[in-house]
Coordinates of C-alpha atoms in Angstrom, one line a residue:
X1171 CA -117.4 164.4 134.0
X1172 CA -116.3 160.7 133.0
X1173 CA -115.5 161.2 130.1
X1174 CA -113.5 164.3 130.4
X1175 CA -111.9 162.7 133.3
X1176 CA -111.1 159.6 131.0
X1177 CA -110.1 162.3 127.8
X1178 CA -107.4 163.6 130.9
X1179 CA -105.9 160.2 131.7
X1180 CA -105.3 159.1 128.2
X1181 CA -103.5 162.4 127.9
X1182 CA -101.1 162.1 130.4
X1183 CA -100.7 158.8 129.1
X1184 CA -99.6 159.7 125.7
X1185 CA -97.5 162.9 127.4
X1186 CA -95.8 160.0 129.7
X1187 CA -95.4 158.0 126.1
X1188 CA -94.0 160.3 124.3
X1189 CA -91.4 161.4 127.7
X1190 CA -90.1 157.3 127.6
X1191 CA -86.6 156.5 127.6
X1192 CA -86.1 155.7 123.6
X1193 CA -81.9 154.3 124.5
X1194 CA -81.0 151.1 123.4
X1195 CA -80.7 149.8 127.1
X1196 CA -83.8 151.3 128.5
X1197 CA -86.5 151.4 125.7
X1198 CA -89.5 150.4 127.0
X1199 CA -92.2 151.9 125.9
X1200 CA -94.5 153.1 128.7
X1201 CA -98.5 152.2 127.8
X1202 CA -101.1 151.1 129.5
X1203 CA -104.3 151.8 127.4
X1204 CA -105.4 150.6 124.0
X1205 CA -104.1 152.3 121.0
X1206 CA -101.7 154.6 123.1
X1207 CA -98.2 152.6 121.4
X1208 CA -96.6 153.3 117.8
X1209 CA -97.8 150.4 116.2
X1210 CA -101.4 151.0 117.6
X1211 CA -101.1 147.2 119.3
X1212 CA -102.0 147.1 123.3
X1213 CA -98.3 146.5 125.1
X1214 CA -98.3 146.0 128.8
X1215 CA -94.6 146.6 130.6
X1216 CA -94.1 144.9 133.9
X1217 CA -90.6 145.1 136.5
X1218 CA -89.4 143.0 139.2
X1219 CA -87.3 144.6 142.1
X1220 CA -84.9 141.4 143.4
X1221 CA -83.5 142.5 146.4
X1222 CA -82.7 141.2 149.9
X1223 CA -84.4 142.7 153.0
X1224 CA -82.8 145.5 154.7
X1225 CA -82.7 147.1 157.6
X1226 CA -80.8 150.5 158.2
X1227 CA -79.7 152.4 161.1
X1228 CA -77.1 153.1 163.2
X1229 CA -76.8 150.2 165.2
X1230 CA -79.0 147.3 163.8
X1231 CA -75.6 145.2 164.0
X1232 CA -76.7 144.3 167.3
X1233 CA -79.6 142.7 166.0
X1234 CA -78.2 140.1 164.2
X1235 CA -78.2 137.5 167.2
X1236 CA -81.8 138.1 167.8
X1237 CA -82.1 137.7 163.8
X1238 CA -80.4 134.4 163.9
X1239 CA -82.1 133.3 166.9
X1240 CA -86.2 134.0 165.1
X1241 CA -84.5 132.1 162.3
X1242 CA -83.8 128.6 164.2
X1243 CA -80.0 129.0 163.5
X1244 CA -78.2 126.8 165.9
X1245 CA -74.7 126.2 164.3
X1246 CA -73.9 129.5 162.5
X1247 CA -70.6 130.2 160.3
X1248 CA -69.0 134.3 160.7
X1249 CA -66.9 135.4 158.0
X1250 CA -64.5 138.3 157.8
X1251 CA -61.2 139.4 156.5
X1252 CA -57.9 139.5 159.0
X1253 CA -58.4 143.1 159.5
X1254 CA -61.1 143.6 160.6
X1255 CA -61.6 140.5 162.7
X1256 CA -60.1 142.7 165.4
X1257 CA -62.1 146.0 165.0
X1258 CA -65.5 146.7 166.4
X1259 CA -67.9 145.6 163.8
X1260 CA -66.8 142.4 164.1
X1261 CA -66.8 141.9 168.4
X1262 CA -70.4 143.8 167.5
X1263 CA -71.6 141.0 165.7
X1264 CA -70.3 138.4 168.0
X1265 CA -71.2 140.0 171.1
X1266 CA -74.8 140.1 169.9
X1267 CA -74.3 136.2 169.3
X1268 CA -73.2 135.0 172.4
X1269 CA -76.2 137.1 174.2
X1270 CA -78.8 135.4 171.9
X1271 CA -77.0 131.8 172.7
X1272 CA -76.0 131.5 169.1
X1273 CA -72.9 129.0 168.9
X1274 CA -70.8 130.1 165.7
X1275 CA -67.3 129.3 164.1
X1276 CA -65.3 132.6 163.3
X1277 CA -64.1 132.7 159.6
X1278 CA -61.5 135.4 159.5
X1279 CA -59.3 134.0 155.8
X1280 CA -61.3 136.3 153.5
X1281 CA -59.6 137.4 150.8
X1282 CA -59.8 141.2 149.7
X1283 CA -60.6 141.0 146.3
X1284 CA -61.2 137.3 145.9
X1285 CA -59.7 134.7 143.9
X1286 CA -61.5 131.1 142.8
X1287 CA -58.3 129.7 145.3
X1288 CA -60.0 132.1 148.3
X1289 CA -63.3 131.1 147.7
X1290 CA -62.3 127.4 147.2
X1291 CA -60.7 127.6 150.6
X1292 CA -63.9 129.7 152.1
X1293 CA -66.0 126.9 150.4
X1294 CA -64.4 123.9 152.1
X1295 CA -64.6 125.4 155.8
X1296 CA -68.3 125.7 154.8
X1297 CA -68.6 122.4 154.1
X1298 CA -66.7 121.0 157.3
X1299 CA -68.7 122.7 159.2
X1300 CA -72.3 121.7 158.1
X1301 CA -73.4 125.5 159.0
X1302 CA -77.3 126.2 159.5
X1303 CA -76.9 130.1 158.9
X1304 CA -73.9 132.5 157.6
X1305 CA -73.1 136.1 158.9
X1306 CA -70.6 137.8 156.5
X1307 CA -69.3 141.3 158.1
X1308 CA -67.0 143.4 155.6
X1309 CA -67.2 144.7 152.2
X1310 CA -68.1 142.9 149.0
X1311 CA -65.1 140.8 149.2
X1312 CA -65.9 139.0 152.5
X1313 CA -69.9 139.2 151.2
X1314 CA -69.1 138.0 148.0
X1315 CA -66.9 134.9 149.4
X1316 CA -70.2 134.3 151.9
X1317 CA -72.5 133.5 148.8
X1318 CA -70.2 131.2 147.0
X1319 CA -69.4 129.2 150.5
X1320 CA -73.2 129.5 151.3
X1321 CA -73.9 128.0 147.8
X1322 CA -71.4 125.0 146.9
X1323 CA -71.7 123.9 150.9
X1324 CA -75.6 124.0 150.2
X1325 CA -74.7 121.3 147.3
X1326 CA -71.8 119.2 148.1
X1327 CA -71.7 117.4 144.6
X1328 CA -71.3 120.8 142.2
X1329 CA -68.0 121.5 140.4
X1330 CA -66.8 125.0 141.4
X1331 CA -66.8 125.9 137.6
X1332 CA -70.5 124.6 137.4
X1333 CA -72.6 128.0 138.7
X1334 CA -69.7 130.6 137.4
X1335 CA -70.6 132.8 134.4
X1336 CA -70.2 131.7 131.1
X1337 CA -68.4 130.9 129.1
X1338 CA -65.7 130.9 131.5
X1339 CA -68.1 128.7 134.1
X1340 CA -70.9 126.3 132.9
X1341 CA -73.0 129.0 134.1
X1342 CA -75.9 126.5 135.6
X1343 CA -78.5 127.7 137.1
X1344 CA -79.1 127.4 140.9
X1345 CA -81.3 124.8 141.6
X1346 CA -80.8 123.6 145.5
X1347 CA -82.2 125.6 148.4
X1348 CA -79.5 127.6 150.4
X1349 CA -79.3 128.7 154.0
X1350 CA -80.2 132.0 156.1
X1351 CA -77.0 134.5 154.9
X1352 CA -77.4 137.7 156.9
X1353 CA -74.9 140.4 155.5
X1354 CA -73.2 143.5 157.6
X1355 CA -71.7 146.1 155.3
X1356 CA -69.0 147.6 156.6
X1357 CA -67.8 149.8 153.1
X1358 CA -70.0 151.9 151.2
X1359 CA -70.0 150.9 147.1
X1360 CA -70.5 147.4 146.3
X1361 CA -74.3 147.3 147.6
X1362 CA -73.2 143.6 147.6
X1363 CA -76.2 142.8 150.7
X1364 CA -78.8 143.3 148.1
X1365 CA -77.3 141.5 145.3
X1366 CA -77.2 138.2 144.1
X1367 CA -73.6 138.8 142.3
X1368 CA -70.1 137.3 143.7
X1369 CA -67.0 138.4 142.2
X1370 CA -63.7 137.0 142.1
X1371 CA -60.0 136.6 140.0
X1372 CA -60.1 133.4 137.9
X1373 CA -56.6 133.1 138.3
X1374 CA -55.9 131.1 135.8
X1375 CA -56.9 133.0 133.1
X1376 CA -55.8 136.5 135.1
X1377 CA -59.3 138.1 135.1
X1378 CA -62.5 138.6 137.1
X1379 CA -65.4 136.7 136.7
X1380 CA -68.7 135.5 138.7
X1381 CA -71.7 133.6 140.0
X1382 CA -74.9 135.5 139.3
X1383 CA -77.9 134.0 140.7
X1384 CA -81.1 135.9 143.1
X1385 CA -80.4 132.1 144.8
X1386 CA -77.6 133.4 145.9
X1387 CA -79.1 136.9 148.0
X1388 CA -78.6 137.3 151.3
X1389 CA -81.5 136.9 153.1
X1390 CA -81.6 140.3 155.2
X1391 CA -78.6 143.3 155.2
X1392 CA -77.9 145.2 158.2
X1393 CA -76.8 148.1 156.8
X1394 CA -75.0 150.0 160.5
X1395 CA -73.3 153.5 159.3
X1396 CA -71.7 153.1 162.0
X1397 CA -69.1 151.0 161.0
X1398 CA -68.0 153.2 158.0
X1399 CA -66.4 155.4 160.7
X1400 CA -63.0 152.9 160.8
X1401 CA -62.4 152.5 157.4
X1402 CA -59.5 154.3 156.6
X1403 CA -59.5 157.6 154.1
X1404 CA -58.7 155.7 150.6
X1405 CA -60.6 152.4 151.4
X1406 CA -63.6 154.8 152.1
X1407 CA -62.4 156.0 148.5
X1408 CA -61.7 153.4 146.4
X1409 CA -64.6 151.1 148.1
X1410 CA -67.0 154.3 147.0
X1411 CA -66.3 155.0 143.5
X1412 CA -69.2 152.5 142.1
X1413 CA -71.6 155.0 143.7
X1414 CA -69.4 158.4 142.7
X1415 CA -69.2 160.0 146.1
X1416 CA -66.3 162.5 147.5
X1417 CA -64.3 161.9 150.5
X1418 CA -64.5 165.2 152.3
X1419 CA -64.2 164.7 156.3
X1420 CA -64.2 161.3 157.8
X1421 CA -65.6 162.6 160.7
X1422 CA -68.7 163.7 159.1
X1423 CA -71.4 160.8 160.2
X1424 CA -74.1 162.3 158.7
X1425 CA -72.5 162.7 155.3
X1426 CA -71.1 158.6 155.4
X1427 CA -74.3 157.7 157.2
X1428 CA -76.0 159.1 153.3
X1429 CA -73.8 157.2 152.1
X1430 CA -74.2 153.6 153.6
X1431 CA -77.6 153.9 152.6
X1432 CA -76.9 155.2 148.9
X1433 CA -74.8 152.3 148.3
X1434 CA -77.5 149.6 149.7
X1435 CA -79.7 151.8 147.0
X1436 CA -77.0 151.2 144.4
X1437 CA -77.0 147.7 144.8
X1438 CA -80.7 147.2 144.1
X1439 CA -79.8 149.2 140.9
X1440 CA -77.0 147.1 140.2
X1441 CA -78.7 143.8 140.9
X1442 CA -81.5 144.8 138.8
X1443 CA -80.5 146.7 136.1
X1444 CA -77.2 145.6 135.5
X1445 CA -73.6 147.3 134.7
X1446 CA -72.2 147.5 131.7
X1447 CA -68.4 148.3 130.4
X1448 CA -66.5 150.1 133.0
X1449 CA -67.2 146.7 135.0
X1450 CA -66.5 144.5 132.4
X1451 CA -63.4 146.4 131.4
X1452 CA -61.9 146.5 135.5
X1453 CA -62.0 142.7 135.5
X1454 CA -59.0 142.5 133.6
X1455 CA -57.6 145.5 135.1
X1456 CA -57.6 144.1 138.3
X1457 CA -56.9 140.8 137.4
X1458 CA -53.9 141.5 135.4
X1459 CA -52.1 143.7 137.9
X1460 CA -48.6 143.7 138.4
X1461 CA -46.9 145.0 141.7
X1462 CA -49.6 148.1 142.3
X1463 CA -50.9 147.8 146.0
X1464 CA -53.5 150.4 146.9
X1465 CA -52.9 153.0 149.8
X1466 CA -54.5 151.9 153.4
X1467 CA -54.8 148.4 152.6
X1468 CA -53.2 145.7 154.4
X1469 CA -52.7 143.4 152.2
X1470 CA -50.0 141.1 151.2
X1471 CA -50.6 140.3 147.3
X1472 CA -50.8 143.3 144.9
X1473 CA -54.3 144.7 144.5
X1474 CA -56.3 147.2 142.5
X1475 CA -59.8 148.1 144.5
X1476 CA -62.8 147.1 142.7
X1477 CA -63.9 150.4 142.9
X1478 CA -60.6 152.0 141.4
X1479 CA -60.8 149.5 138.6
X1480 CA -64.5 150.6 137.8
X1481 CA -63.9 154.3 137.6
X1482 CA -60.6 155.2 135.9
X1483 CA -62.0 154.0 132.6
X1484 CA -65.6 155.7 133.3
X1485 CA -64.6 159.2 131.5
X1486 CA -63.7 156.9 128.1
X1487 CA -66.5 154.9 128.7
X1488 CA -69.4 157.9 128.4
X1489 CA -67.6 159.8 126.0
X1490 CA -67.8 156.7 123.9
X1491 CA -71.5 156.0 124.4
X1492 CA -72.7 159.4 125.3
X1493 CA -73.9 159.5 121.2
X1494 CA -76.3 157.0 121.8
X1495 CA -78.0 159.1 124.4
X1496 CA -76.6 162.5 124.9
X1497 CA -79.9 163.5 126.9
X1498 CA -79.1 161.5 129.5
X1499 CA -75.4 161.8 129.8
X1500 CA -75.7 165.9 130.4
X1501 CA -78.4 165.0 132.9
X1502 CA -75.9 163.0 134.7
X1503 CA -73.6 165.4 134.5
X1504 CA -75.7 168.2 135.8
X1505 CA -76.6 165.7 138.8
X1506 CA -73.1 165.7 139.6
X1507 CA -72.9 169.4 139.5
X1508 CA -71.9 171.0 135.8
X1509 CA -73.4 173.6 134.6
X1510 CA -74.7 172.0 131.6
X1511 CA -76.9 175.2 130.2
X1512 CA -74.9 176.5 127.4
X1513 CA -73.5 172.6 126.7
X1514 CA -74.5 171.6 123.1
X1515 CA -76.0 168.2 122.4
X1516 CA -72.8 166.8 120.7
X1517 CA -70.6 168.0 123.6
X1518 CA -72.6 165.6 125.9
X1519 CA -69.6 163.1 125.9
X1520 CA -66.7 165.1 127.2
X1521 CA -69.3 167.2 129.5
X1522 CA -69.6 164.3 131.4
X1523 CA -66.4 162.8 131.5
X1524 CA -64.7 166.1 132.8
X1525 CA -66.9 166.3 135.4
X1526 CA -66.0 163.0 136.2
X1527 CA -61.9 163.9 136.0
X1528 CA -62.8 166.4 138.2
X1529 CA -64.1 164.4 140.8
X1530 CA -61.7 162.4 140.4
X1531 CA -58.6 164.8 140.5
X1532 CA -60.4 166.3 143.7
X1533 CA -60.1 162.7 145.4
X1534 CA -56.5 162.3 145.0
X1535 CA -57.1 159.4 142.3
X1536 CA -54.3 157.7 139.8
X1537 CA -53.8 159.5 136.8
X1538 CA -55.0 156.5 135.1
X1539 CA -53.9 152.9 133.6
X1540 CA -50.8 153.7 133.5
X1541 CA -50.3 155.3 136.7
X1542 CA -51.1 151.7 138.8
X1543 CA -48.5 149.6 136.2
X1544 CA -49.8 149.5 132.6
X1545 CA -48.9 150.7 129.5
X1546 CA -49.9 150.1 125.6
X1547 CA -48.2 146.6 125.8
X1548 CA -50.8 145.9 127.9
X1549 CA -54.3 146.4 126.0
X1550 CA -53.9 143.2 123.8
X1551 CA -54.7 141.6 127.1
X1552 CA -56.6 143.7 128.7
X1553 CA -59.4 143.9 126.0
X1554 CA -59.0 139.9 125.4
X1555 CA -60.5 139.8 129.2
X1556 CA -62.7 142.2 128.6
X1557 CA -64.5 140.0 125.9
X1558 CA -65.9 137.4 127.5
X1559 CA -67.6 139.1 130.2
X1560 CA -70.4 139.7 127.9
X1561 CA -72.9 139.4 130.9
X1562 CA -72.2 142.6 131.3
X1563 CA -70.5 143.9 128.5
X1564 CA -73.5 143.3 126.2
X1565 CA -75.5 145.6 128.6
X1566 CA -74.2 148.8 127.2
X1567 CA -76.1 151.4 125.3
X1568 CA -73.2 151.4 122.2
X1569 CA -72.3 147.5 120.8
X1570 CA -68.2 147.9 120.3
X1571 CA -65.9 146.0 118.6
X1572 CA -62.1 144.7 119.4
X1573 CA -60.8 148.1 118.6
X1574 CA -63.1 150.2 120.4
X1575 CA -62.2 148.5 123.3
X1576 CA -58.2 148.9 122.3
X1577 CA -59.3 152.2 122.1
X1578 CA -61.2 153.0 125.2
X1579 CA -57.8 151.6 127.3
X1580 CA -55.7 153.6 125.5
X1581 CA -57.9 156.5 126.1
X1582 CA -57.5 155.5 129.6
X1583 CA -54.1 155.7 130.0
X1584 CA -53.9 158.8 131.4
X1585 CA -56.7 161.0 132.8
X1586 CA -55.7 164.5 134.1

């Protein structure tokens, strides 16, 4: 019985072998027992899931005081953004703070989608206030600006460019220990409360960049689906496309509750696995925008959602690698609901990217680049910031050259 037990493991060993992802990005090969990989040598594969702690549920903002309190904070720093310093997730949070006797200072200059000037400003009320604990309540903007303030307030001495990502920043590693950061999502896509990621516009050079550090993670998300219910219709959008979810009713609890969570899930990918081009490719787009402001956002400086920026270059994007992996790509798009049955191999490409246009026409999105200010003037400097955010860039399953990026944002131009 041993042995035939034994003869049935190695089996499913070499069936499990044989199964393994063989893409550029993800080919590991799976093999635990002697003699089971290619070259007949013994390989062992191990992982590491970096991610903050999280709790979920409707409600677990009001937590956070007691949180605070089992931590030892005495002296605690709140951040938002001006809007929603006045709506309920917010006067959640604080409530909870005053019951559990935890003095704070209220933080309410975030920046929606953050520039180093925002975060510089973020960092220096950090630092005046000589904080013991941070509470950041919004989306990846306000989360994001948390981190860096938690960080450079953590070590005083540090030149802002000294932890951002090469080779724009210096790209140092993080070496000092930082305080408590307890995060409140109140948007569904960036998954920013498990990730040790902050984004922001180098304005100088007109294009996103970042710290990326698992120093930098909050130490517990409180992901509460109940404040998703007053964001309005295209923030819920455009904050969502990094996930790929519909807007359908905003009523529907159940379906943004899903959601909430899905993004927290989506973070732990991201912070993990990594992104590849359509994020490296919406730093410039966002960072380079002209006068386009985004519907429902109430905001004063022209802006192009993170989100947005992400996903009107994701059809050119898979069509372009799709040839590396075309398996995989018509599994995607059958998960997203094409009937991929009769699709042939080499049609994997534009499968997937018109079931993407069709999610995307179905939201209500821009018809592309050129529909939020750009035209083909514009890809000389798009693509020259798209190359030096190789951190991500270098990530994809397809290597590509000046012109295939010239290419992919022309092919973006338009999408419908």
């Amino acid at each position: 019985m041993a042995v035939a037990a034994q003869a049935r493991v190695a089996h499913l060993l070499r069936q499990l072998q044989r199964a393994a992802c063989q893409c550029p990005t993800h080919s590991y090969t799976y093999s635990q027992a002697p003699g089971l990989s290619p070259s007949g040598k013994t390989t062992d594969y191990a992982f590491e899931m970096a991610v903050s702690n999280i709790r979920y549920g409707a409600g677990v903002t009001k937590e956070v005081g007691m949180d605070l309190q089992n931590m030892g904070a005495k002296n605690v720093c709140l951040m938002t953004d001006k809007n929603l310093s006045h709506l309920p997730p917010v006067q959640v949070v604080m409530d909870s703070l005053v019951k559990n006797g935890i003095t704070f200072e209220l933080y309410d200059n975030v920046r929606v989608e953050p520039t180093d000037t925002s975060f510089m400003d973020a960092i220096e009320f950090a630092k005046r206030g000589a904080f013991d604990a941070y509470v950041a309540v919004g989306g990846g903007s306000t989360m994001d600006t948390c981190k860096a303030a938690n960080l450079y307030a953590s070590n005083p001495q540090s030149e802002f460019l000294d932890y951002v990502n090469a080779p724009i920043g210096k790209g140092k590693p993080v070496s000092v220990p930082l305080k408590p950061l307890i995060a409140v999502p109140t948007t569904s896509g960036t998954g920013s409360e498990t990730t040790g990621v902050a984004i922001f516009d180098y304005e100088h050079l007109k294009v996103k960049t970042g710290i990326a550090s698992r120093a930098i993670k909050p130490t517990l998300g409180l992901v509460d689906p109940l404040h998703t219910l007053h964001m309005p219709g295209q923030v819920v959008a455009n904050s969502g496309f990094d996930v790929l979810w519909a807007v359908r009713n905003p009523d529907d609890l159940e379906a943004r509750s899903n959601m909430h969570l899905a993004s927290a899930f989506a973070g732990i990918g991201f912070g993990n696995a990594g992104v590849h081009l359509c994020h490296g490719m919406s730093y410039p787009i966002s960072g380079l925008v002209k006068t386009y402001k985004a519907k429902d956002y109430n905001v004063d400086h022209p802006l192009v959602p993170h989100g947005l920026s992400v996903v009107l270059t994701s059809p050119a994007v898979f069509t372009f690698t799709a040839k590396m992996f075309p398996e995989r790509h018509l599994e995607t798009a059958e998960i997203l609901g094409a009937d991929t049955r009769t699709a042939k191999i080499q049609d994997a490409g534009p499968v997937l990217a018109d079931t993407l246009r069709k999610f995307l026409f179905d939201l209500n999105v821009d018809n592309g680049l050129a529909a939020i200010g750009y035209s083909k003037a514009d890809i000389p400097a798009l693509v020259k910031g798209t190359l030096p955010q190789e951190r991500v860039t270098k990530l994809a399953p397809r290597p590509q050259s000046e012109e295939d990026l010239s290419a992919l944002f022309e092919a973006s131009m338009k999408l419908y």
